[in-house]
């Protein structure tokens, strides 16, 4: 017997849900019950083209709106988002699986960037120099790029898009967001909110799909810039494809974040931090701690304290009283669980086995409890691969120098942290470590919105980080005007190269 058709998550084009029937679609799960609850439309080449062309027309009108008008709309959006954050958090939990308090945190960090973008009149000011040469003034202005594309990963369906679109829109661009096909509904919810805030139709568009839709967006001649966030192999592909087409691109990739614990550290603080940052969001965070580097003799005591804390964690449905939710899909859960056998086979000590977890939720959920490995070495897959799940590795080293060398030799450079009470050691670390975001006794050092977010090495391709001043630079191009208003003394031919006079 045919069941009722599942609800469809449609594209959002020209200010509303796209009414056509998609030629293909993908399943959207509720990971806490392991059931497909929706289908998401996948865009064909025609749909991508229609979305971008509509966005391009809308952008011309939006770019001509005054800064005052644009700021009013962004303020309105900020107000609505702050009032209705809980609604968005529920959507995130129902498709991503992270616990509600974590989903609310994600929305709060996204809101921070919206608030930053409310300052766009100040942030996008140009400069003016009077009289750089006789009667000659020079000034610079910042102008929007046109249509810009944002491609986001599954683990932050609201926050990562919010890293980009508030600034892109405030500076006069139209944005086409291609969210992860695994948790697509947050994007449509945000689109509806923009419409309520008074953003003209077409300035915020959502196109759903997989890698094929991304390639079409990157190739579309009307798309002028791409902000990508996802895994390193895909980030590299998108970066290379966009750069070949001469487009502006920033592509943020994966991570393997080390937390270094020096012998003088407060081990209770360090154990709390490692467990929180390792298993929050089930380890599905690009800033998650995945390697704890125990320096000197702290290994035994630190592992004991971490083990004790892991034992208190409740794994379950994020809508209930759980600390950690399920993984996003069954495939991902099985891939992550596969590392437990791989780690044991390679000779690491499995201190806590997450497969034994008793989750407080539906047995069909994609459950995997927190796992802890000790005596991991840098040649093991546990160390070299981005696992992106609740598997934390402890690597033991003899000295600060060895710890630093380990972090700096790793191909990723997203985030890192040092735990110590020695200010001199922390100061050396912040200077010597080759990583884009550093925490000192702070395990997840995601920069505030007035700074910029971005890693080094294989964690970011391109030269501009997300949000903050870099965001304003990325979404605008500067034009410099040299002007001389004539006065009665002007005149005379001069074929030489202009020189100051
Ligand atoms: P992913 O790379 O599989 O997908 C990211 C996006 O790219 C999705 O929208 C997806 O549809 C699209 N995509 C997939 N294959 C593609 C292809 N071949 N060509 C073009 N686009 C394609 O990543 P994910 O599994 O959704 O997210 C997890 C990854 O994202 C992890 O590696 C994590 O570290 C990373 N991440 C990084 C940051 C950061 O700031 N550096 C932030 C969040 C997540």
Short mmCIF file of C-alpha atoms and ligand atoms in Angstrom, two decimals:
data_model
loop_
_atom_site.label_atom_id
_atom_site.label_comp_id
_atom_site.label_asym_id
_atom_site.label_seq_id
_atom_site.Cartn_x
_atom_site.Cartn_y
_atom_site.Cartn_z
CA UNK A 1 0.00 0.00 0.00
CA UNK A 2 1.44 3.35 -1.02
CA UNK A 3 1.97 5.64 1.97
CA UNK A 4 1.36 9.33 2.08
CA UNK A 5 3.96 11.28 0.07
CA UNK A 6 6.59 12.92 2.22
CA UNK A 7 6.70 16.72 2.50
CA UNK A 8 9.03 18.28 -0.06
CA UNK A 9 11.62 20.92 0.83
CA UNK A 10 11.46 23.16 -2.26
CA UNK A 11 13.93 25.68 -3.66
CA UNK A 12 13.30 29.30 -2.70
CA UNK A 13 13.40 31.41 -5.84
CA UNK A 14 12.04 34.89 -6.60
CA UNK A 15 10.92 35.45 -3.02
CA UNK A 16 8.95 32.25 -2.43
CA UNK A 17 8.94 28.47 -2.62
CA UNK A 18 9.51 27.17 -6.13
CA UNK A 19 6.32 25.48 -7.28
CA UNK A 20 7.66 23.16 -10.00
CA UNK A 21 8.09 19.41 -9.51
CA UNK A 22 11.73 18.48 -9.22
CA UNK A 23 13.20 15.96 -11.62
CA UNK A 24 15.11 14.44 -8.71
CA UNK A 25 15.21 14.65 -4.95
CA UNK A 26 17.00 13.28 -1.90
CA UNK A 27 15.92 11.93 1.51
CA UNK A 28 16.05 14.01 4.68
CA UNK A 29 16.29 11.98 7.91
CA UNK A 30 15.40 12.68 11.48
CA UNK A 31 18.62 11.18 12.85
CA UNK A 32 17.20 10.57 16.32
CA UNK A 33 14.60 8.16 14.98
CA UNK A 34 16.40 7.05 11.84
CA UNK A 35 13.44 7.74 9.58
CA UNK A 36 13.13 9.73 6.33
CA UNK A 37 10.77 12.58 7.21
CA UNK A 38 11.06 14.76 4.06
CA UNK A 39 12.37 14.83 0.54
CA UNK A 40 14.51 17.70 -0.67
CA UNK A 41 14.28 18.90 -4.28
CA UNK A 42 17.49 18.66 -6.32
CA UNK A 43 17.95 21.49 -8.81
CA UNK A 44 18.36 20.73 -12.50
CA UNK A 45 20.58 22.92 -14.67
CA UNK A 46 17.46 24.85 -15.77
CA UNK A 47 16.42 25.57 -12.19
CA UNK A 48 19.92 26.74 -11.25
CA UNK A 49 19.94 29.04 -14.26
CA UNK A 50 16.49 30.47 -13.50
CA UNK A 51 17.49 31.05 -9.86
CA UNK A 52 20.70 32.88 -10.76
CA UNK A 53 19.11 34.98 -13.50
CA UNK A 54 16.33 36.05 -11.10
CA UNK A 55 18.92 36.85 -8.44
CA UNK A 56 20.95 38.93 -10.90
CA UNK A 57 17.95 41.08 -11.78
CA UNK A 58 17.05 41.57 -8.13
CA UNK A 59 20.63 42.46 -7.28
CA UNK A 60 20.68 45.45 -9.61
CA UNK A 61 17.72 46.98 -7.78
CA UNK A 62 19.06 46.05 -4.33
CA UNK A 63 22.49 47.54 -5.04
CA UNK A 64 20.80 50.82 -5.94
CA UNK A 65 18.96 50.96 -2.60
CA UNK A 66 20.47 53.43 -0.14
CA UNK A 67 22.70 52.19 2.66
CA UNK A 68 20.03 53.41 5.06
CA UNK A 69 17.41 51.22 3.39
CA UNK A 70 19.65 48.15 3.29
CA UNK A 71 20.59 48.61 6.93
CA UNK A 72 16.92 48.89 7.92
CA UNK A 73 16.17 45.53 6.29
CA UNK A 74 19.16 43.83 7.95
CA UNK A 75 18.07 45.29 11.30
CA UNK A 76 14.57 43.93 10.72
CA UNK A 77 15.99 40.50 9.94
CA UNK A 78 18.09 40.65 13.10
CA UNK A 79 15.03 41.42 15.19
CA UNK A 80 13.00 38.55 13.75
CA UNK A 81 15.88 36.09 14.10
CA UNK A 82 16.42 37.03 17.75
CA UNK A 83 12.71 36.63 18.50
CA UNK A 84 12.30 33.31 16.71
CA UNK A 85 15.65 31.64 17.36
CA UNK A 86 14.02 28.75 19.23
CA UNK A 87 11.94 27.83 16.16
CA UNK A 88 15.05 27.61 14.01
CA UNK A 89 16.86 25.56 16.66
CA UNK A 90 14.06 22.98 16.60
CA UNK A 91 14.35 22.63 12.83
CA UNK A 92 18.10 22.14 13.12
CA UNK A 93 17.74 19.44 15.77
CA UNK A 94 15.09 17.59 13.78
CA UNK A 95 17.35 17.19 10.72
CA UNK A 96 20.90 17.41 12.07
CA UNK A 97 20.41 15.65 15.40
CA UNK A 98 22.43 18.01 17.60
CA UNK A 99 20.84 18.69 20.99
CA UNK A 100 18.58 21.74 21.28
CA UNK A 101 20.88 23.75 23.52
CA UNK A 102 23.65 23.28 20.97
CA UNK A 103 21.33 24.25 18.10
CA UNK A 104 20.41 27.42 20.02
CA UNK A 105 24.10 28.16 20.43
CA UNK A 106 24.59 27.79 16.69
CA UNK A 107 21.78 30.28 16.02
CA UNK A 108 23.23 32.70 18.59
CA UNK A 109 26.62 32.65 16.85
CA UNK A 110 24.93 33.24 13.49
CA UNK A 111 22.96 36.13 14.97
CA UNK A 112 26.23 37.70 16.05
CA UNK A 113 27.26 38.08 12.40
CA UNK A 114 23.86 39.56 11.51
CA UNK A 115 24.42 42.13 14.26
CA UNK A 116 27.88 42.85 12.91
CA UNK A 117 26.36 43.42 9.45
CA UNK A 118 23.98 46.02 10.94
CA UNK A 119 27.07 48.24 11.19
CA UNK A 120 27.56 48.20 7.43
CA UNK A 121 27.38 52.00 6.96
CA UNK A 122 30.49 52.28 9.09
CA UNK A 123 32.14 49.07 7.84
CA UNK A 124 31.86 49.81 4.14
CA UNK A 125 33.05 53.40 4.24
CA UNK A 126 35.59 54.36 1.63
CA UNK A 127 38.37 56.87 2.10
CA UNK A 128 39.02 60.35 0.76
CA UNK A 129 42.26 62.27 0.33
CA UNK A 130 41.95 65.89 -0.53
CA UNK A 131 44.61 67.55 -2.63
CA UNK A 132 46.99 64.64 -3.30
CA UNK A 133 48.29 66.72 -6.16
CA UNK A 134 47.34 70.23 -7.12
CA UNK A 135 43.52 70.45 -7.07
CA UNK A 136 43.39 66.66 -7.35
CA UNK A 137 41.33 64.55 -4.94
CA UNK A 138 41.42 60.76 -4.65
CA UNK A 139 38.77 58.61 -3.02
CA UNK A 140 37.83 54.98 -2.82
CA UNK A 141 34.38 53.42 -2.79
CA UNK A 142 33.28 49.85 -2.10
CA UNK A 143 30.78 48.30 -4.47
CA UNK A 144 28.97 44.94 -4.43
CA UNK A 145 30.06 42.07 -6.68
CA UNK A 146 26.65 40.99 -8.02
CA UNK A 147 25.35 37.46 -7.39
CA UNK A 148 27.37 35.49 -4.85
CA UNK A 149 26.99 31.82 -3.97
CA UNK A 150 27.29 30.22 -0.54
CA UNK A 151 27.71 26.46 -0.23
CA UNK A 152 27.35 25.10 3.30
CA UNK A 153 27.98 21.81 5.13
CA UNK A 154 25.55 19.71 7.16
CA UNK A 155 27.00 20.41 10.58
CA UNK A 156 25.95 24.06 10.90
CA UNK A 157 22.89 24.51 8.67
CA UNK A 158 22.17 27.99 10.07
CA UNK A 159 25.42 29.38 11.46
CA UNK A 160 27.67 28.75 8.48
CA UNK A 161 25.31 30.45 5.97
CA UNK A 162 25.07 33.30 8.53
CA UNK A 163 28.84 33.71 8.35
CA UNK A 164 28.36 35.05 4.84
CA UNK A 165 24.89 36.21 3.75
CA UNK A 166 24.32 39.06 6.26
CA UNK A 167 27.45 40.87 5.05
CA UNK A 168 26.91 39.91 1.40
CA UNK A 169 23.36 41.28 1.46
CA UNK A 170 24.19 44.36 3.53
CA UNK A 171 26.86 45.31 1.00
CA UNK A 172 24.37 45.10 -1.89
CA UNK A 173 24.86 41.62 -3.33
CA UNK A 174 22.25 38.96 -4.04
CA UNK A 175 23.04 35.58 -2.49
CA UNK A 176 22.26 32.10 -3.75
CA UNK A 177 22.63 29.60 -0.91
CA UNK A 178 23.14 25.90 -1.63
CA UNK A 179 22.82 24.27 1.79
CA UNK A 180 23.69 20.68 2.63
CA UNK A 181 21.13 18.25 1.25
CA UNK A 182 21.21 16.46 4.62
CA UNK A 183 19.51 19.28 6.59
CA UNK A 184 18.05 21.72 4.07
CA UNK A 185 15.05 23.21 5.93
CA UNK A 186 16.92 25.82 7.98
CA UNK A 187 17.85 27.61 4.73
CA UNK A 188 14.21 27.92 3.65
CA UNK A 189 13.24 29.14 7.10
CA UNK A 190 15.89 31.85 6.86
CA UNK A 191 14.64 32.78 3.39
CA UNK A 192 11.11 33.24 4.70
CA UNK A 193 12.45 35.42 7.50
CA UNK A 194 14.23 37.68 4.98
CA UNK A 195 10.98 38.06 3.08
CA UNK A 196 9.21 39.05 6.31
CA UNK A 197 11.98 41.55 7.02
CA UNK A 198 11.23 43.25 3.69
CA UNK A 199 14.14 42.03 1.57
CA UNK A 200 13.13 42.33 -2.10
CA UNK A 201 12.30 39.03 -3.82
CA UNK A 202 15.30 37.39 -5.45
CA UNK A 203 17.99 38.89 -3.22
CA UNK A 204 18.08 35.74 -1.03
CA UNK A 205 17.67 32.54 -2.99
CA UNK A 206 17.98 28.92 -1.92
CA UNK A 207 18.84 26.23 -4.43
CA UNK A 208 18.95 22.67 -3.13
CA UNK A 209 20.93 19.77 -4.49
CA UNK A 210 24.25 17.99 -4.30
CA UNK A 211 27.63 18.50 -5.93
CA UNK A 212 26.09 18.81 -9.41
CA UNK A 213 24.14 21.92 -8.39
CA UNK A 214 27.31 23.37 -6.86
CA UNK A 215 29.24 22.87 -10.09
CA UNK A 216 26.50 24.59 -12.09
CA UNK A 217 26.50 27.51 -9.68
CA UNK A 218 30.27 27.86 -9.77
CA UNK A 219 30.25 27.76 -13.59
CA UNK A 220 27.34 30.19 -14.06
CA UNK A 221 28.64 33.40 -15.64
CA UNK A 222 26.41 35.57 -13.42
CA UNK A 223 27.89 34.11 -10.22
CA UNK A 224 30.76 36.38 -9.28
CA UNK A 225 32.01 34.85 -6.02
CA UNK A 226 31.81 31.60 -4.07
CA UNK A 227 31.99 31.10 -0.32
CA UNK A 228 32.31 27.37 0.31
CA UNK A 229 32.48 25.47 3.61
CA UNK A 230 32.85 21.68 3.72
CA UNK A 231 35.39 18.89 3.62
CA UNK A 232 38.91 19.54 2.36
CA UNK A 233 38.76 17.45 -0.86
CA UNK A 234 35.58 19.25 -1.98
CA UNK A 235 36.87 22.65 -0.83
CA UNK A 236 39.96 22.14 -2.97
CA UNK A 237 37.87 21.13 -6.01
CA UNK A 238 35.53 24.10 -5.66
CA UNK A 239 38.43 26.48 -5.12
CA UNK A 240 40.27 25.24 -8.21
CA UNK A 241 37.15 25.26 -10.40
CA UNK A 242 36.17 28.78 -9.36
CA UNK A 243 39.72 30.14 -9.60
CA UNK A 244 40.09 28.67 -13.12
CA UNK A 245 37.01 30.64 -14.10
CA UNK A 246 38.62 33.77 -12.65
CA UNK A 247 36.14 34.07 -9.80
CA UNK A 248 36.63 35.31 -6.30
CA UNK A 249 36.56 32.28 -3.99
CA UNK A 250 37.06 31.34 -0.36
CA UNK A 251 36.81 27.61 0.39
CA UNK A 252 36.97 26.50 4.01
CA UNK A 253 37.82 22.84 4.50
CA UNK A 254 38.21 20.17 7.16
CA UNK A 255 40.19 20.04 10.35
CA UNK A 256 42.10 18.01 12.90
CA UNK A 257 42.25 20.23 15.95
CA UNK A 258 44.86 19.58 18.64
CA UNK A 259 44.48 20.58 22.26
CA UNK A 260 47.87 20.72 23.95
CA UNK A 261 47.90 20.17 27.72
CA UNK A 262 51.12 21.27 29.45
CA UNK A 263 52.24 19.68 32.74
CA UNK A 264 51.35 22.80 34.76
CA UNK A 265 47.75 22.98 33.47
CA UNK A 266 44.71 22.68 35.70
CA UNK A 267 43.79 19.12 34.71
CA UNK A 268 40.16 19.37 35.82
CA UNK A 269 39.70 22.41 33.59
CA UNK A 270 41.53 20.64 30.74
CA UNK A 271 39.49 17.44 31.11
CA UNK A 272 36.21 19.40 31.12
CA UNK A 273 37.33 21.31 28.04
CA UNK A 274 38.55 18.25 26.12
CA UNK A 275 35.35 16.28 26.74
CA UNK A 276 33.08 19.25 25.96
CA UNK A 277 34.95 20.20 22.79
CA UNK A 278 35.50 16.62 21.67
CA UNK A 279 31.95 15.35 22.02
CA UNK A 280 29.75 18.46 21.71
CA UNK A 281 27.63 18.14 18.55
CA UNK A 282 28.77 14.46 18.51
CA UNK A 283 32.18 15.65 17.31
CA UNK A 284 30.61 16.95 14.09
CA UNK A 285 32.21 20.39 14.38
CA UNK A 286 35.07 21.75 12.33
CA UNK A 287 36.39 23.27 15.57
CA UNK A 288 35.94 20.09 17.62
CA UNK A 289 38.99 18.93 19.53
CA UNK A 290 39.93 15.58 18.00
CA UNK A 291 43.46 15.16 19.37
CA UNK A 292 44.51 15.81 22.95
CA UNK A 293 48.28 16.18 23.18
CA UNK A 294 49.35 15.22 26.69
CA UNK A 295 52.75 16.72 27.45
CA UNK A 296 55.19 15.26 30.00
CA UNK A 297 53.63 13.18 32.75
CA UNK A 298 50.00 14.38 32.51
CA UNK A 299 48.77 11.47 30.32
CA UNK A 300 47.58 9.00 33.00
CA UNK A 301 45.88 11.60 35.18
CA UNK A 302 44.28 13.40 32.25
CA UNK A 303 42.93 10.22 30.65
CA UNK A 304 41.48 9.13 34.02
CA UNK A 305 39.71 12.48 34.46
CA UNK A 306 38.38 12.44 30.90
CA UNK A 307 37.12 8.87 31.27
CA UNK A 308 35.28 9.79 34.45
CA UNK A 309 33.56 12.71 32.71
CA UNK A 310 32.67 10.72 29.61
CA UNK A 311 30.88 8.27 31.89
CA UNK A 312 28.46 11.02 32.92
CA UNK A 313 27.38 11.97 29.38
CA UNK A 314 23.83 11.16 28.29
CA UNK A 315 23.44 10.25 24.63
CA UNK A 316 19.92 10.60 23.29
CA UNK A 317 17.29 12.47 21.33
CA UNK A 318 18.34 16.14 21.22
CA UNK A 319 14.77 17.22 22.02
CA UNK A 320 15.07 15.59 25.45
CA UNK A 321 17.57 15.84 28.28
CA UNK A 322 20.62 14.59 26.38
CA UNK A 323 24.16 15.95 26.24
CA UNK A 324 24.93 14.46 22.85
CA UNK A 325 22.62 13.56 19.98
CA UNK A 326 22.89 11.01 17.16
CA UNK A 327 25.16 11.27 14.13
CA UNK A 328 23.69 12.81 11.01
CA UNK A 329 23.14 9.67 8.91
CA UNK A 330 23.49 5.91 9.27
CA UNK A 331 26.34 5.91 6.72
CA UNK A 332 28.25 8.53 8.63
CA UNK A 333 27.61 6.74 11.93
CA UNK A 334 28.96 3.46 10.48
CA UNK A 335 31.98 5.17 8.94
CA UNK A 336 32.88 6.76 12.29
CA UNK A 337 32.26 3.51 14.20
CA UNK A 338 34.57 1.77 11.71
CA UNK A 339 37.49 3.77 13.14
CA UNK A 340 37.13 1.96 16.46
CA UNK A 341 38.25 -1.36 14.97
CA UNK A 342 40.85 0.42 12.86
CA UNK A 343 42.27 2.11 15.96
CA UNK A 344 42.44 -1.11 17.98
CA UNK A 345 44.01 -2.91 15.01
CA UNK A 346 46.69 -0.22 14.79
CA UNK A 347 47.62 -0.72 18.46
CA UNK A 348 45.93 2.25 20.16
CA UNK A 349 44.25 1.66 23.54
CA UNK A 350 40.46 1.91 23.37
CA UNK A 351 39.62 3.36 26.78
CA UNK A 352 35.92 4.08 26.13
CA UNK A 353 34.01 2.25 23.39
CA UNK A 354 31.04 4.30 22.14
CA UNK A 355 29.43 1.32 20.44
CA UNK A 356 28.31 0.13 23.86
CA UNK A 357 26.17 3.23 24.43
CA UNK A 358 22.62 2.96 25.77
CA UNK A 359 20.94 5.94 24.11
CA UNK A 360 17.80 7.49 25.59
CA UNK A 361 15.94 7.59 22.33
CA UNK A 362 14.40 5.59 19.54
CA UNK A 363 16.37 2.40 18.82
CA UNK A 364 16.37 3.36 15.14
CA UNK A 365 18.44 6.54 15.80
CA UNK A 366 21.96 6.84 14.41
CA UNK A 367 23.58 6.37 17.82
CA UNK A 368 27.23 6.19 18.64
CA UNK A 369 28.48 7.11 22.08
CA UNK A 370 31.68 8.98 22.90
CA UNK A 371 34.87 6.97 22.36
CA UNK A 372 38.31 7.65 23.79
CA UNK A 373 41.62 6.28 22.53
CA UNK A 374 44.92 6.56 24.38
CA UNK A 375 48.46 5.99 23.08
CA UNK A 376 47.58 7.10 19.57
CA UNK A 377 50.59 7.76 17.34
CA UNK A 378 50.82 10.12 14.35
CA UNK A 379 51.07 7.28 11.81
CA UNK A 380 47.63 5.86 12.72
CA UNK A 381 44.47 6.57 10.66
CA UNK A 382 42.88 7.69 13.93
CA UNK A 383 45.34 10.58 13.85
CA UNK A 384 45.72 11.27 10.14
CA UNK A 385 42.03 11.21 9.11
CA UNK A 386 39.35 13.75 9.88
CA UNK A 387 36.86 11.35 11.54
CA UNK A 388 34.20 14.01 12.22
CA UNK A 389 32.48 12.09 14.99
CA UNK A 390 32.68 11.38 18.73
CA UNK A 391 36.13 9.76 18.71
CA UNK A 392 38.84 11.50 20.70
CA UNK A 393 42.50 10.50 20.53
CA UNK A 394 45.19 11.14 23.12
CA UNK A 395 48.73 11.44 21.81
CA UNK A 396 51.48 11.52 24.45
CA UNK A 397 54.62 13.59 23.89
CA UNK A 398 57.61 14.46 26.07
CA UNK A 399 57.89 18.22 25.70
CA UNK A 400 56.35 21.48 24.52
CA UNK A 401 58.66 21.39 21.46
CA UNK A 402 57.41 17.92 20.47
CA UNK A 403 53.80 19.05 20.89
CA UNK A 404 54.39 22.12 18.73
CA UNK A 405 56.10 20.06 16.04
CA UNK A 406 53.17 17.63 15.98
CA UNK A 407 50.62 20.41 15.49
CA UNK A 408 52.70 22.18 12.87
CA UNK A 409 53.36 19.03 10.85
CA UNK A 410 49.65 18.28 10.57
CA UNK A 411 48.30 19.25 7.14
CA UNK A 412 45.25 20.93 8.68
CA UNK A 413 45.41 24.26 10.48
CA UNK A 414 41.90 25.21 11.50
CA UNK A 415 41.88 25.54 15.29
CA UNK A 416 44.08 24.59 18.21
CA UNK A 417 44.24 25.22 21.94
CA UNK A 418 46.81 25.20 24.69
CA UNK A 419 45.99 24.57 28.33
CA UNK A 420 48.55 25.95 30.77
CA UNK A 421 49.03 28.38 33.62
CA UNK A 422 52.33 29.54 32.15
CA UNK A 423 51.77 32.83 30.30
CA UNK A 424 55.19 32.62 28.67
CA UNK A 425 54.48 29.19 27.18
CA UNK A 426 51.07 30.32 25.94
CA UNK A 427 52.62 33.39 24.35
CA UNK A 428 55.24 31.27 22.58
CA UNK A 429 52.54 28.90 21.35
CA UNK A 430 50.33 31.66 19.89
CA UNK A 431 53.33 32.93 17.99
CA UNK A 432 54.87 29.64 16.87
CA UNK A 433 51.85 27.52 16.00
CA UNK A 434 50.82 27.31 12.33
CA UNK A 435 47.08 27.36 12.80
CA UNK A 436 44.53 30.07 11.98
CA UNK A 437 42.57 30.14 15.25
CA UNK A 438 44.22 29.63 18.64
CA UNK A 439 42.65 29.18 22.07
CA UNK A 440 44.50 29.80 25.32
CA UNK A 441 42.61 27.82 27.95
CA UNK A 442 39.70 28.05 25.49
CA UNK A 443 38.98 24.80 23.63
CA UNK A 444 36.80 26.09 20.76
CA UNK A 445 38.27 29.46 19.79
CA UNK A 446 35.67 30.54 17.23
CA UNK A 447 36.41 34.25 16.76
CA UNK A 448 33.78 36.85 17.66
CA UNK A 449 32.00 38.41 14.68
CA UNK A 450 34.18 41.51 14.65
CA UNK A 451 37.21 39.29 13.89
CA UNK A 452 37.29 36.79 11.06
CA UNK A 453 36.99 33.00 11.00
CA UNK A 454 39.40 30.88 9.01
CA UNK A 455 42.05 28.23 9.19
CA UNK A 456 45.46 27.85 7.58
CA UNK A 457 46.95 25.20 5.29
CA UNK A 458 44.46 22.54 4.08
CA UNK A 459 41.69 24.07 6.19
CA UNK A 460 41.19 27.06 3.89
CA UNK A 461 41.83 27.72 0.22
CA UNK A 462 41.86 31.37 -0.75
CA UNK A 463 43.14 34.38 1.08
CA UNK A 464 40.10 35.83 2.80
CA UNK A 465 38.56 34.48 5.98
CA UNK A 466 34.85 34.48 6.78
CA UNK A 467 32.98 37.44 8.33
CA UNK A 468 34.51 40.40 10.20
CA UNK A 469 36.53 42.86 8.15
CA UNK A 470 37.55 40.07 5.75
CA UNK A 471 33.87 39.45 5.00
CA UNK A 472 33.32 43.06 4.01
CA UNK A 473 36.40 42.93 1.78
CA UNK A 474 35.34 39.65 0.19
CA UNK A 475 31.87 40.83 -0.77
CA UNK A 476 32.89 44.21 -2.16
CA UNK A 477 35.37 45.47 -4.69
CA UNK A 478 37.02 48.80 -4.33
CA UNK A 479 37.09 51.46 -6.95
CA UNK A 480 39.44 54.41 -6.68
CA UNK A 481 38.40 57.70 -8.23
CA UNK A 482 40.87 60.44 -9.07
CA UNK A 483 39.06 63.72 -9.62
CA UNK A 484 39.97 67.25 -10.56
CA UNK A 485 37.34 69.90 -10.87
CA UNK A 486 38.48 72.50 -13.28
CA UNK A 487 39.25 76.01 -12.26
CA UNK A 488 40.12 78.94 -14.46
CA UNK A 489 43.86 78.18 -14.35
CA UNK A 490 43.60 74.73 -16.00
CA UNK A 491 44.79 73.95 -19.46
CA UNK A 492 47.63 72.83 -21.65
CA UNK A 493 48.53 69.53 -23.24
CA UNK A 494 50.75 67.09 -21.34
CA UNK A 495 51.47 63.64 -22.81
CA UNK A 496 53.77 62.57 -19.94
CA UNK A 497 52.69 60.06 -17.31
CA UNK A 498 50.66 61.77 -14.55
CA UNK A 499 52.98 62.87 -11.73
CA UNK A 500 52.25 64.63 -8.49
CA UNK A 501 52.58 68.35 -8.83
P1 LIG B 1 30.93 18.05 2.23
O1 LIG B 1 32.23 18.52 1.70
O2 LIG B 1 30.52 16.65 1.97
O3 LIG B 1 29.73 18.97 1.70
C1 LIG B 1 29.75 20.38 1.83
C2 LIG B 1 28.88 20.97 0.75
O4 LIG B 1 29.46 20.67 -0.53
C3 LIG B 1 27.46 20.43 0.72
O5 LIG B 1 26.58 21.49 0.45
C4 LIG B 1 27.49 19.41 -0.41
O6 LIG B 1 26.26 19.26 -1.06
C5 LIG B 1 28.51 20.02 -1.37
N1 LIG B 1 29.24 19.02 -2.15
C6 LIG B 1 29.42 17.71 -1.88
N2 LIG B 1 30.17 17.12 -2.83
C7 LIG B 1 30.48 18.08 -3.73
C8 LIG B 1 31.24 18.10 -4.94
N3 LIG B 1 31.83 17.01 -5.39
N4 LIG B 1 31.36 19.26 -5.60
C9 LIG B 1 30.78 20.38 -5.13
N5 LIG B 1 30.05 20.42 -4.00
C10 LIG B 1 29.90 19.29 -3.30
O7 LIG B 1 30.96 18.36 3.81
P2 LIG B 1 29.90 17.93 4.91
O8 LIG B 1 30.03 16.47 5.17
O9 LIG B 1 28.56 18.50 4.62
O10 LIG B 1 30.47 18.75 6.16
C11 LIG B 1 31.49 18.29 6.99
C12 LIG B 1 32.83 18.85 6.57
O11 LIG B 1 32.79 20.27 6.59
C13 LIG B 1 33.95 18.48 7.54
O12 LIG B 1 35.09 18.16 6.80
C14 LIG B 1 34.16 19.75 8.35
O13 LIG B 1 35.44 19.89 8.91
C15 LIG B 1 33.90 20.78 7.31
N6 LIG B 1 33.56 22.06 7.91
C16 LIG B 1 34.51 23.04 7.89
C17 LIG B 1 34.26 24.26 8.48
C18 LIG B 1 35.30 25.34 8.47
O14 LIG B 1 34.98 26.44 8.85
N7 LIG B 1 36.52 25.09 8.04
C19 LIG B 1 33.02 24.50 9.07
C20 LIG B 1 32.07 23.49 9.08
C21 LIG B 1 32.36 22.26 8.50
#
